[in-house]
């Protein structure tokens, strides 16, 4: 079946009529009149068939047949093979039933092209022939008929030089002559190829509308109803373009190239019109997809919520829903072996999900890795039952090579499991993590028990405070650990510096102090040393910096070291960990909902965090027992006024005498208390009581920049 399948060749008079026939293609000024004509032919009988497999074959044929004038004419174009489903039995059965219809359409197009019929009349005759089919079926069947003839034409062009049978057939079709004049015909072929591409785009778009799942979208959605109203027009102009393309090829093969050089504008005009139609339909299709995605996301999100409300025999359903639901790839990377593994390795284990962005700090990873490795080296039967999995949360829309390299660098340092690539995590899961688990870019450690239940929404605070001793990292365990704690120096420095722990065992007086005012540091350390000598007490001092202003802290450390003012932590990670543990104590209480309970120990921790935001501070302890936790404005004057209170030392002792005088000064000074919560913190309390006076504190929004590298915190 081909364009030659008629018994006679039209004469020159018919050829002239053919050339002029489509010049009236925009003559139908009344679009609504044309639509009425089209609608009048539309009488579907309810028969439905899946047009997608047939469209896939049509697309493959037209892609392979499209002539690239710039390339060697005989070169075979490289295209993907049609999908396997095109060869499936159900498709073959459908094709057998439709082959007669496709053949009829092809013959009708060929006949009308040879006879020089008006393009609109030809198009309407095809609509009448296809009246019982749906709009998408009309279009795909017509495209299939065109692809059959057009594909045969170019198949001969590609193989005639090497196949004797094809060569003889090509001579009858004037192919050698046509191909010898590809230069003059280039505008024609370019316009033809461009139009065919747009025809395919419109056809695929219309089929996509047909395939939209009715369970998620209906004609009540304006975008869909608008598109459906335009589809008859789109089908008309696409079928009319098929007729125009067939006419162009027929003029080449029957009348010669010299008669085929003046009508390329017709193809370009049709392509422009179809392109406008295609852009409009694609815009509506995009809106429809967004609507469907929204509906599916709501459904998936609710399913995820329901999944966590359901009792399971193990954690597999939960982990697959969070990480990767399919079984086609191993979704995890084992940090110890650097090999991909399946989620099954976590079955019935306590799983700690480390959720973070790519900006997780080296300090956080370093301390977490230290705790993780220690739990493995000194593993008890229980300790070895938990696994850590890194869940990286990224902005999918801005993913690039730089982020990929950063992700791979982070992943390479982790000894635990990690999701092998961030983009396999579904959007709905990211929404769940943000809305239910309150992830705001700061890392969280969500604990799932062996049945997949959330037993702690963020165990990172527990991990920083107590390390693996907090196993199994449940909220109950967190409460239990707090009940065992007391306000003592070990709580502040445990697990950070063994030197201080030795001082505590020796019963020495210890000043833990911080701030970034080097002049205050000089005065404080020199005065404290002088008082210790006068009172003949063993005193050690250690500078622990500030929770922020890292660059300034480094300069203070350098000065302290050079001037030998006191002992100092040279490793900034130790300073970071000290303040992170303190902040974790506050967040732990917030998470347990007990931040404003009257708890003397918590009041002292809150004071210390507040003093850090308001200048210098010092904590004095005798062995493990904290004597004073004071602000720079009260601690230094207490030391400087040693002569005022030294007379009480023989009776009350150094520690009690120091405390009583400090409390007197504190009662007069009353420094302000201030807390800063980064906007990235997951759980920010609505209200907070002052640790000094127990009044409700005022709430402000602060914008802060410390001129350091990285992102400045924006506290609330």
CSV table of N, CA and C in Angstrom, one decimal, residues 175-239:
chain,number,residue,atom,x,y,z
A,175,UNK,N,12.5,8.3,-7.3
A,175,UNK,CA,13.3,8.6,-6.1
A,175,UNK,C,14.8,9.1,-6.5
A,176,UNK,N,15.4,8.4,-7.4
A,176,UNK,CA,16.8,8.9,-7.8
A,176,UNK,C,16.8,10.3,-8.2
A,177,UNK,N,15.8,10.7,-9.0
A,177,UNK,CA,15.7,12.1,-9.5
A,177,UNK,C,15.5,13.1,-8.3
A,178,UNK,N,14.6,12.7,-7.4
A,178,UNK,CA,14.3,13.5,-6.3
A,178,UNK,C,15.5,13.7,-5.4
A,179,UNK,N,16.2,12.6,-5.2
A,179,UNK,CA,17.4,12.7,-4.3
A,179,UNK,C,18.5,13.5,-4.9
A,180,UNK,N,18.6,13.5,-6.2
A,180,UNK,CA,19.6,14.3,-6.9
A,180,UNK,C,19.4,15.8,-6.7
A,181,UNK,N,18.2,16.2,-6.4
A,181,UNK,CA,17.8,17.6,-6.3
A,181,UNK,C,17.5,18.0,-4.9
A,182,UNK,N,18.2,17.4,-3.9
A,182,UNK,CA,17.9,17.7,-2.5
A,182,UNK,C,18.2,19.1,-2.1
A,183,UNK,N,19.2,19.7,-2.8
A,183,UNK,CA,19.5,21.1,-2.5
A,183,UNK,C,18.3,22.0,-2.7
A,184,UNK,N,17.8,22.1,-3.9
A,184,UNK,CA,16.6,23.0,-4.2
A,184,UNK,C,15.4,22.6,-3.3
A,185,UNK,N,15.3,21.3,-3.0
A,185,UNK,CA,14.1,20.8,-2.3
A,185,UNK,C,14.3,20.9,-0.7
A,186,UNK,N,15.5,21.4,-0.3
A,186,UNK,CA,15.7,21.4,1.1
A,186,UNK,C,14.7,22.2,1.9
A,187,UNK,N,14.3,23.4,1.5
A,187,UNK,CA,13.2,24.1,2.2
A,187,UNK,C,11.9,23.3,2.4
A,188,UNK,N,11.6,22.6,1.2
A,188,UNK,CA,10.4,21.7,1.3
A,188,UNK,C,10.5,20.6,2.3
A,189,UNK,N,11.7,19.9,2.3
A,189,UNK,CA,11.8,18.8,3.2
A,189,UNK,C,11.9,19.3,4.7
A,190,UNK,N,12.6,20.5,4.9
A,190,UNK,CA,12.6,21.0,6.2
A,190,UNK,C,11.3,21.3,6.7
A,191,UNK,N,10.4,22.0,5.9
A,191,UNK,CA,9.1,22.3,6.3
A,191,UNK,C,8.2,21.1,6.5
A,192,UNK,N,8.4,20.0,5.7
A,192,UNK,CA,7.7,18.8,5.8
A,192,UNK,C,8.1,18.1,7.2
A,193,UNK,N,9.4,18.0,7.4
A,193,UNK,CA,9.8,17.4,8.7
A,193,UNK,C,9.3,18.1,9.9
A,194,UNK,N,9.4,19.4,9.8
A,194,UNK,CA,8.9,20.2,11.0
A,194,UNK,C,7.5,20.0,11.2
A,195,UNK,N,6.7,20.0,10.2
A,195,UNK,CA,5.2,19.8,10.3
A,195,UNK,C,4.9,18.4,10.9
A,196,UNK,N,5.6,17.4,10.4
A,196,UNK,CA,5.4,16.0,10.9
A,196,UNK,C,5.8,15.9,12.4
A,197,UNK,N,6.8,16.6,12.8
A,197,UNK,CA,7.2,16.6,14.3
A,197,UNK,C,6.1,17.3,15.1
A,198,UNK,N,5.5,18.4,14.6
A,198,UNK,CA,4.4,19.0,15.4
A,198,UNK,C,3.2,18.2,15.4
A,199,UNK,N,2.9,17.5,14.3
A,199,UNK,CA,1.7,16.6,14.2
A,199,UNK,C,1.9,15.5,15.3
A,200,UNK,N,3.1,15.0,15.4
A,200,UNK,CA,3.3,13.9,16.4
A,200,UNK,C,3.1,14.5,17.8
A,201,UNK,N,3.6,15.7,18.0
A,201,UNK,CA,3.5,16.3,19.4
A,201,UNK,C,2.0,16.5,19.7
A,202,UNK,N,1.2,17.0,18.8
A,202,UNK,CA,-0.2,17.2,19.1
A,202,UNK,C,-0.9,15.9,19.3
A,203,UNK,N,-0.6,14.9,18.5
A,203,UNK,CA,-1.2,13.6,18.7
A,203,UNK,C,-0.8,13.0,20.0
A,204,UNK,N,0.4,13.0,20.4
A,204,UNK,CA,0.8,12.5,21.7
A,204,UNK,C,0.1,13.3,22.9
A,205,UNK,N,0.0,14.5,22.7
A,205,UNK,CA,-0.7,15.4,23.7
A,205,UNK,C,-2.1,15.0,23.9
A,206,UNK,N,-2.8,14.8,22.8
A,206,UNK,CA,-4.2,14.4,22.8
A,206,UNK,C,-4.4,13.0,23.4
A,207,UNK,N,-3.5,12.1,23.1
A,207,UNK,CA,-3.5,10.7,23.7
A,207,UNK,C,-3.3,10.8,25.2
A,208,UNK,N,-2.4,11.7,25.6
A,208,UNK,CA,-2.1,11.9,27.1
A,208,UNK,C,-3.4,12.3,27.8
A,209,UNK,N,-4.2,13.2,27.2
A,209,UNK,CA,-5.4,13.7,27.8
A,209,UNK,C,-6.4,12.5,28.0
A,210,UNK,N,-6.4,11.6,27.0
A,210,UNK,CA,-7.3,10.4,27.1
A,210,UNK,C,-6.8,9.5,28.2
A,211,UNK,N,-5.5,9.4,28.4
A,211,UNK,CA,-4.9,8.5,29.4
A,211,UNK,C,-5.0,9.1,30.9
A,212,UNK,N,-5.4,10.3,31.0
A,212,UNK,CA,-5.5,10.9,32.4
A,212,UNK,C,-6.4,10.0,33.3
A,213,UNK,N,-6.0,9.7,34.5
A,213,UNK,CA,-6.8,8.8,35.3
A,213,UNK,C,-8.0,9.5,35.9
A,214,UNK,N,-9.2,9.0,35.5
A,214,UNK,CA,-10.4,9.6,35.9
A,214,UNK,C,-10.7,9.6,37.4
A,215,UNK,N,-9.9,8.8,38.1
A,215,UNK,CA,-10.1,8.7,39.6
A,215,UNK,C,-9.6,10.0,40.2
A,216,UNK,N,-8.6,10.7,39.5
A,216,UNK,CA,-8.0,11.9,40.1
A,216,UNK,C,-8.5,13.2,39.4
A,217,UNK,N,-9.1,13.1,38.3
A,217,UNK,CA,-9.5,14.3,37.6
A,217,UNK,C,-10.8,14.1,36.8
A,218,UNK,N,-11.6,15.1,36.7
A,218,UNK,CA,-12.8,15.1,36.0
A,218,UNK,C,-13.0,16.4,35.2
A,219,UNK,N,-14.1,16.4,34.4
A,219,UNK,CA,-14.3,17.6,33.6
A,219,UNK,C,-14.7,18.9,34.4
A,220,UNK,N,-14.8,18.7,35.7
A,220,UNK,CA,-15.1,19.8,36.6
A,220,UNK,C,-13.8,20.7,36.7
A,221,UNK,N,-12.7,20.1,36.4
A,221,UNK,CA,-11.4,20.8,36.4
A,221,UNK,C,-11.3,21.7,35.2
A,222,UNK,N,-11.3,23.0,35.3
A,222,UNK,CA,-11.3,23.9,34.1
A,222,UNK,C,-10.3,23.6,33.0
A,223,UNK,N,-9.1,23.2,33.4
A,223,UNK,CA,-8.0,22.9,32.4
A,223,UNK,C,-8.4,21.7,31.6
A,224,UNK,N,-9.1,20.7,32.2
A,224,UNK,CA,-9.5,19.5,31.4
A,224,UNK,C,-10.6,19.9,30.5
A,225,UNK,N,-11.6,20.6,31.0
A,225,UNK,CA,-12.8,20.9,30.2
A,225,UNK,C,-12.4,21.8,29.1
A,226,UNK,N,-11.5,22.7,29.3
A,226,UNK,CA,-11.0,23.6,28.3
A,226,UNK,C,-10.3,22.9,27.2
A,227,UNK,N,-9.5,21.9,27.6
A,227,UNK,CA,-8.7,21.1,26.6
A,227,UNK,C,-9.7,20.2,25.8
A,228,UNK,N,-10.6,19.6,26.4
A,228,UNK,CA,-11.5,18.7,25.7
A,228,UNK,C,-12.4,19.5,24.7
A,229,UNK,N,-12.7,20.8,25.0
A,229,UNK,CA,-13.4,21.6,24.0
A,229,UNK,C,-12.5,21.9,22.8
A,230,UNK,N,-11.2,22.0,23.0
A,230,UNK,CA,-10.3,22.3,21.9
A,230,UNK,C,-9.8,21.1,21.1
A,231,UNK,N,-10.0,19.9,21.6
A,231,UNK,CA,-9.5,18.7,21.0
A,231,UNK,C,-10.1,18.5,19.6
A,232,UNK,N,-11.4,18.6,19.4
A,232,UNK,CA,-11.9,18.4,18.0
A,232,UNK,C,-11.2,19.3,17.0
A,233,UNK,N,-10.9,20.6,17.3
A,233,UNK,CA,-10.2,21.5,16.4
A,233,UNK,C,-8.8,21.0,16.2
A,234,UNK,N,-8.1,20.5,17.3
A,234,UNK,CA,-6.8,20.0,17.2
A,234,UNK,C,-6.7,18.8,16.3
A,235,UNK,N,-7.7,17.9,16.4
A,235,UNK,CA,-7.7,16.7,15.6
A,235,UNK,C,-7.9,17.1,14.1
A,236,UNK,N,-8.8,18.1,13.9
A,236,UNK,CA,-9.1,18.5,12.5
A,236,UNK,C,-7.8,19.0,11.8
A,237,UNK,N,-7.1,19.9,12.5
A,237,UNK,CA,-5.9,20.5,11.9
A,237,UNK,C,-4.8,19.6,11.8
A,238,UNK,N,-4.7,18.6,12.6
A,238,UNK,CA,-3.7,17.6,12.5
A,238,UNK,C,-4.0,16.6,11.3
A,239,UNK,N,-5.2,16.2,11.2
A,239,UNK,CA,-5.6,15.3,10.0
A,239,UNK,C,-5.4,16.1,8.7
